[in-house]
Amino acid sequence: MAGLLAAGCSKVGKSDTGSAILDKAEDWHRRAHRALAGKQALAREYPRSAISPTFRGNGSQTVDTDDYRAQLANGFGDWRLQVRGLVETPLSLSMENIRKLPQRTQVTRHDCVEGWSAIGEWTGPQLSLLLDAAGVKEEANFIIFRCADTYNGGDYYESIDMVDAYHPQTIVAHLLNGEPLPEKNGAPLRMRVERQLGYKHPKYLTAIEAVASLDGIGGGKGGYWEDRSGYQWYAGV
Ligand SMILES: Nc1nc2c(c(=O)[nH]1)N[C@H]1C(S)=C(S)[C@@H](COP(=O)(O)O)O[C@H]1N2
Ligand SMILES: [Mo]
């Protein structure tokens, strides 16, 4: 994680989330979670030639608030991603912070339960990097994702376990096919959780929360669709 700062993440270093904190990610958190990540199979990755000509938008296609429209107009210069909950050091990251972290790029197929698929190239830092930087506590069992949008009046949210959280292909994406995320696909940030179905990839990401249990969060079933429709919480593809 010292390398993370050396890579140019100066805003993180200067803010209240000092560099000493990021260095701590070298400790047991990282070793424990790397052990999880090492055991996992990767989702299939495709050549760039397989990328779909258009990647449709589904569910929310925008965030219907004045704040979001203002953010969109100014290139998300004021957008913040919070990393909080059961962590040693909460983080508040700007888009610049996120762009300066080490990046992973992957071409994968998105499968929606509604019966369509699309292949796209996604780029962003691995979630594990942010969790290590914040220092996830031992008692955390799940990661919750908070979103800026509501869908049919309900707050969109999702959750995954620590195995998926530390999976190498679980990234906080800010580019689709090499361009900043389009509005319809979740600008400025969305999760990619490549071994799971489409609804497990929350868009318009505002916060990442480490928690011990899903009880008391939303309807308690771990996600917007899980609470409403009986979609499975574990939606492996
Ligand atoms: N915040 C938010 N994330 C979301 C949704 C949503 O409505 N709001 N829809 C989900 C569903 S069902 C799918 S299939 C994908 C669609 O991603 P896309 O719009 O980039 O195609 O986003 C998922 N993430
Ligand atoms: Mo979906």
Short mmCIF file of C-alpha atoms and ligand atoms in Angstrom, two decimals:
data_model
loop_
_atom_site.label_atom_id
_atom_site.label_comp_id
_atom_site.label_asym_id
_atom_site.label_seq_id
_atom_site.Cartn_x
_atom_site.Cartn_y
_atom_site.Cartn_z
CA MET A 1 0.00 0.00 0.00
CA ALA A 2 3.02 2.25 0.29
CA GLY A 3 3.26 1.58 -3.42
CA LEU A 4 -0.27 2.81 -3.80
CA LEU A 5 0.80 6.21 -2.57
CA ALA A 6 3.96 6.16 -4.62
CA ALA A 7 1.73 5.62 -7.65
CA GLY A 8 0.56 9.19 -7.16
CA CYS A 9 -2.33 9.07 -4.75
CA SER A 10 -1.27 12.33 -3.19
CA LYS A 11 -4.79 13.49 -2.33
CA VAL A 12 -5.23 10.49 -0.10
CA GLY A 13 -1.91 11.18 1.54
CA LYS A 14 -2.73 14.82 2.19
CA SER A 15 -6.21 14.31 3.53
CA ASP A 16 -7.08 13.08 6.99
CA THR A 17 -6.49 9.60 5.65
CA GLY A 18 -2.73 9.92 6.03
CA SER A 19 -0.11 7.74 4.44
CA ALA A 20 0.61 5.95 7.69
CA ILE A 21 -2.85 4.51 7.46
CA LEU A 22 -2.34 3.19 3.99
CA ASP A 23 0.89 1.54 5.06
CA LYS A 24 -1.09 -0.48 7.56
CA ALA A 25 -2.65 -2.41 4.75
CA GLU A 26 0.53 -4.45 4.68
CA ASP A 27 -0.55 -6.04 7.94
CA TRP A 28 -2.71 -9.01 8.77
CA HIS A 29 -5.82 -7.76 7.00
CA ARG A 30 -4.12 -8.07 3.72
CA ARG A 31 -2.56 -11.44 4.40
CA ALA A 32 -5.82 -12.89 5.65
CA HIS A 33 -7.84 -11.65 2.72
CA ARG A 34 -5.24 -12.46 0.10
CA ALA A 35 -5.53 -16.05 1.26
CA LEU A 36 -9.21 -15.89 0.32
CA ALA A 37 -8.55 -14.31 -3.05
CA GLY A 38 -5.89 -16.80 -4.05
CA LYS A 39 -8.30 -19.71 -4.05
CA GLN A 40 -10.78 -18.28 -6.48
CA ALA A 41 -11.44 -19.05 -10.10
CA LEU A 42 -11.64 -16.12 -12.48
CA ALA A 43 -14.70 -15.29 -14.56
CA ARG A 44 -14.01 -15.67 -18.27
CA GLU A 45 -12.28 -12.72 -19.91
CA TYR A 46 -12.69 -11.94 -23.61
CA PRO A 47 -10.54 -10.31 -26.29
CA ARG A 48 -11.28 -6.66 -27.06
CA SER A 49 -12.66 -7.78 -30.42
CA ALA A 50 -15.60 -9.37 -28.56
CA ILE A 51 -16.78 -6.07 -27.02
CA SER A 52 -20.47 -5.40 -27.78
CA PRO A 53 -21.10 -2.40 -30.04
CA THR A 54 -23.46 -0.95 -27.43
CA PHE A 55 -23.74 -1.71 -23.73
CA ARG A 56 -27.36 -1.06 -22.90
CA GLY A 57 -28.49 0.65 -19.74
CA ASN A 58 -30.89 -1.22 -17.47
CA GLY A 59 -32.72 -0.38 -14.25
CA SER A 60 -31.92 3.21 -13.31
CA GLN A 61 -30.44 5.09 -16.28
CA THR A 62 -29.71 8.25 -14.31
CA VAL A 63 -30.05 9.70 -10.84
CA ASP A 64 -33.00 12.06 -10.72
CA THR A 65 -31.62 14.71 -8.36
CA ASP A 66 -30.35 18.25 -8.80
CA ASP A 67 -27.13 17.26 -7.08
CA TYR A 68 -26.45 14.51 -9.60
CA ARG A 69 -27.19 16.78 -12.56
CA ALA A 70 -24.75 19.33 -11.15
CA GLN A 71 -22.12 16.64 -10.63
CA LEU A 72 -22.60 15.35 -14.17
CA ALA A 73 -22.23 18.89 -15.51
CA ASN A 74 -18.93 19.46 -13.72
CA GLY A 75 -17.38 16.11 -14.57
CA PHE A 76 -17.89 14.65 -11.07
CA GLY A 77 -15.16 16.85 -9.61
CA ASP A 78 -17.00 16.83 -6.26
CA TRP A 79 -18.04 13.17 -6.23
CA ARG A 80 -16.87 11.27 -3.15
CA LEU A 81 -16.73 7.56 -2.52
CA GLN A 82 -16.88 6.76 1.19
CA VAL A 83 -15.30 3.63 2.63
CA ARG A 84 -16.75 3.16 6.11
CA GLY A 85 -18.36 0.85 8.65
CA LEU A 86 -16.15 -1.78 10.30
CA VAL A 87 -12.85 -0.26 9.16
CA GLU A 88 -9.89 1.14 11.08
CA THR A 89 -9.82 4.32 9.02
CA PRO A 90 -12.78 5.58 7.00
CA LEU A 91 -11.82 7.00 3.60
CA SER A 92 -13.40 9.67 1.42
CA LEU A 93 -12.03 9.35 -2.10
CA SER A 94 -12.34 11.74 -5.03
CA MET A 95 -12.44 10.58 -8.63
CA GLU A 96 -8.86 11.78 -8.95
CA ASN A 97 -7.83 9.59 -6.00
CA ILE A 98 -9.50 6.62 -7.67
CA ARG A 99 -7.97 7.24 -11.09
CA LYS A 100 -4.47 7.41 -9.59
CA LEU A 101 -4.67 4.03 -7.86
CA PRO A 102 -3.28 0.94 -9.60
CA GLN A 103 -5.92 -0.15 -12.14
CA ARG A 104 -7.24 -3.44 -13.43
CA THR A 105 -8.83 -3.72 -16.89
CA GLN A 106 -11.01 -6.70 -17.82
CA VAL A 107 -13.28 -7.60 -20.72
CA THR A 108 -16.19 -9.59 -19.34
CA ARG A 109 -19.76 -10.58 -20.12
CA HIS A 110 -22.58 -9.05 -18.11
CA ASP A 111 -25.62 -11.32 -17.74
CA CYS A 112 -28.93 -9.80 -16.66
CA VAL A 113 -31.65 -12.06 -15.28
CA GLU A 114 -34.07 -10.36 -17.64
CA GLY A 115 -32.42 -12.30 -20.44
CA TRP A 116 -29.80 -10.15 -22.12
CA SER A 117 -26.00 -10.07 -22.07
CA ALA A 118 -23.31 -7.62 -23.15
CA ILE A 119 -19.53 -7.72 -23.27
CA GLY A 120 -17.62 -4.67 -22.11
CA GLU A 121 -14.16 -3.60 -21.01
CA TRP A 122 -14.11 -2.26 -17.47
CA THR A 123 -11.30 -0.42 -15.71
CA GLY A 124 -10.79 0.61 -12.09
CA PRO A 125 -8.99 -0.25 -8.87
CA GLN A 126 -9.64 -3.60 -7.25
CA LEU A 127 -12.02 -3.34 -4.30
CA SER A 128 -9.42 -5.20 -2.22
CA LEU A 129 -7.08 -2.22 -2.53
CA LEU A 130 -9.64 0.14 -0.97
CA LEU A 131 -10.53 -2.35 1.75
CA ASP A 132 -6.87 -2.84 2.62
CA ALA A 133 -6.31 0.92 2.66
CA ALA A 134 -9.21 1.40 5.09
CA GLY A 135 -8.23 -1.62 7.19
CA VAL A 136 -11.31 -3.84 7.32
CA LYS A 137 -11.84 -5.18 10.82
CA GLU A 138 -11.86 -8.86 11.61
CA GLU A 139 -15.55 -8.88 12.52
CA ALA A 140 -16.65 -7.70 9.06
CA ASN A 141 -18.42 -10.41 7.06
CA PHE A 142 -20.06 -8.45 4.24
CA ILE A 143 -19.50 -5.39 2.10
CA ILE A 144 -22.54 -3.18 1.39
CA PHE A 145 -22.66 -0.89 -1.64
CA ARG A 146 -24.69 2.32 -1.42
CA CYS A 147 -25.91 4.06 -4.56
CA ALA A 148 -27.10 7.57 -5.37
CA ASP A 149 -30.26 6.45 -7.20
CA THR A 150 -33.66 5.24 -6.20
CA TYR A 151 -35.55 2.75 -8.36
CA ASN A 152 -39.34 2.84 -8.14
CA GLY A 153 -38.96 4.83 -4.93
CA GLY A 154 -36.51 2.51 -3.14
CA ASP A 155 -32.81 3.06 -2.50
CA TYR A 156 -30.73 0.76 -4.69
CA TYR A 157 -28.09 -1.14 -2.71
CA GLU A 158 -26.27 -4.43 -2.85
CA SER A 159 -23.95 -6.62 -0.78
CA ILE A 160 -21.34 -9.34 -1.23
CA ASP A 161 -19.32 -11.57 1.07
CA MET A 162 -15.59 -11.25 1.73
CA VAL A 163 -14.70 -13.92 -0.81
CA ASP A 164 -16.23 -11.86 -3.62
CA ALA A 165 -15.02 -8.60 -2.05
CA TYR A 166 -11.40 -9.79 -2.31
CA HIS A 167 -11.83 -11.52 -5.66
CA PRO A 168 -9.27 -10.11 -8.11
CA GLN A 169 -11.96 -9.24 -10.70
CA THR A 170 -14.09 -7.28 -8.22
CA ILE A 171 -13.30 -3.70 -9.22
CA VAL A 172 -14.65 -0.20 -8.70
CA ALA A 173 -15.04 0.71 -12.37
CA HIS A 174 -14.82 4.28 -13.68
CA LEU A 175 -14.16 3.44 -17.36
CA LEU A 176 -16.22 1.44 -19.85
CA ASN A 177 -14.41 0.61 -23.09
CA GLY A 178 -11.71 3.13 -22.18
CA GLU A 179 -14.11 6.07 -21.65
CA PRO A 180 -15.55 7.53 -18.43
CA LEU A 181 -18.71 5.57 -17.54
CA PRO A 182 -21.76 6.76 -19.48
CA GLU A 183 -24.59 8.14 -17.37
CA LYS A 184 -26.84 5.17 -18.16
CA ASN A 185 -24.17 2.68 -17.04
CA GLY A 186 -23.66 4.24 -13.60
CA ALA A 187 -21.44 7.34 -13.90
CA PRO A 188 -19.10 8.06 -12.31
CA LEU A 189 -18.53 4.74 -10.47
CA ARG A 190 -20.04 1.27 -10.48
CA MET A 191 -19.05 -2.08 -9.11
CA ARG A 192 -18.07 -5.04 -11.24
CA VAL A 193 -18.50 -8.34 -9.41
CA GLU A 194 -17.77 -10.56 -12.34
CA ARG A 195 -18.86 -13.94 -11.05
CA GLN A 196 -22.37 -12.72 -10.32
CA LEU A 197 -25.49 -11.69 -12.25
CA GLY A 198 -26.16 -8.12 -13.37
CA TYR A 199 -28.13 -6.90 -10.38
CA LYS A 200 -25.08 -7.54 -8.15
CA HIS A 201 -23.15 -4.75 -9.99
CA PRO A 202 -24.40 -1.54 -8.35
CA LYS A 203 -24.15 1.72 -10.30
CA TYR A 204 -23.86 5.37 -9.12
CA LEU A 205 -21.72 4.15 -6.22
CA THR A 206 -21.43 6.49 -3.23
CA ALA A 207 -20.28 4.30 -0.34
CA ILE A 208 -18.72 0.97 0.53
CA GLU A 209 -19.57 -0.25 4.05
CA ALA A 210 -18.06 -3.17 5.93
CA VAL A 211 -20.63 -4.82 8.22
CA ALA A 212 -20.92 -7.92 10.38
CA SER A 213 -24.47 -8.81 9.34
CA LEU A 214 -27.10 -7.88 6.76
CA ASP A 215 -29.77 -7.56 9.46
CA GLY A 216 -31.38 -4.13 9.57
CA ILE A 217 -29.96 -3.04 6.22
CA GLY A 218 -32.72 -2.32 3.71
CA GLY A 219 -35.16 -5.24 3.94
CA GLY A 220 -32.43 -7.44 5.45
CA LYS A 221 -31.95 -9.69 2.41
CA GLY A 222 -28.80 -7.98 1.16
CA GLY A 223 -29.98 -6.07 -1.89
CA TYR A 224 -32.67 -4.06 -3.62
CA TRP A 225 -33.95 -6.97 -5.73
CA GLU A 226 -33.35 -9.59 -3.05
CA ASP A 227 -35.63 -7.60 -0.72
CA ARG A 228 -38.39 -7.22 -3.31
CA SER A 229 -38.43 -10.07 -5.76
CA GLY A 230 -36.86 -13.15 -4.28
CA TYR A 231 -33.77 -12.84 -6.50
CA GLN A 232 -31.03 -14.89 -4.88
CA TRP A 233 -28.44 -13.07 -2.75
CA TYR A 234 -25.76 -15.35 -4.17
CA ALA A 235 -26.20 -14.90 -7.88
CA GLY A 236 -23.22 -16.77 -9.29
CA VAL A 237 -22.96 -17.15 -13.06
N1 LIG B 1 -27.71 1.76 -8.69
C1 LIG B 1 -28.22 0.81 -9.50
N2 LIG B 1 -27.43 -0.20 -9.86
C2 LIG B 1 -27.91 -1.16 -10.68
C3 LIG B 1 -29.25 -1.17 -11.15
C4 LIG B 1 -30.06 -0.06 -10.75
O1 LIG B 1 -31.25 0.06 -11.12
N3 LIG B 1 -29.52 0.91 -9.93
N4 LIG B 1 -29.69 -2.19 -11.96
C5 LIG B 1 -28.95 -3.45 -11.95
C6 LIG B 1 -29.26 -4.38 -13.02
S1 LIG B 1 -30.64 -5.36 -12.86
C7 LIG B 1 -28.41 -4.59 -14.07
S2 LIG B 1 -28.69 -5.79 -15.24
C8 LIG B 1 -27.25 -3.71 -14.26
C9 LIG B 1 -27.37 -2.98 -15.59
O2 LIG B 1 -26.17 -2.30 -15.86
P1 LIG B 1 -26.12 -1.37 -17.13
O3 LIG B 1 -27.14 -0.30 -16.96
O4 LIG B 1 -24.73 -0.86 -17.21
O5 LIG B 1 -26.48 -2.26 -18.31
O6 LIG B 1 -27.08 -2.76 -13.24
C10 LIG B 1 -27.45 -3.19 -11.97
N5 LIG B 1 -27.07 -2.17 -11.03
MO MO B 2 -30.43 -7.01 -14.44
#
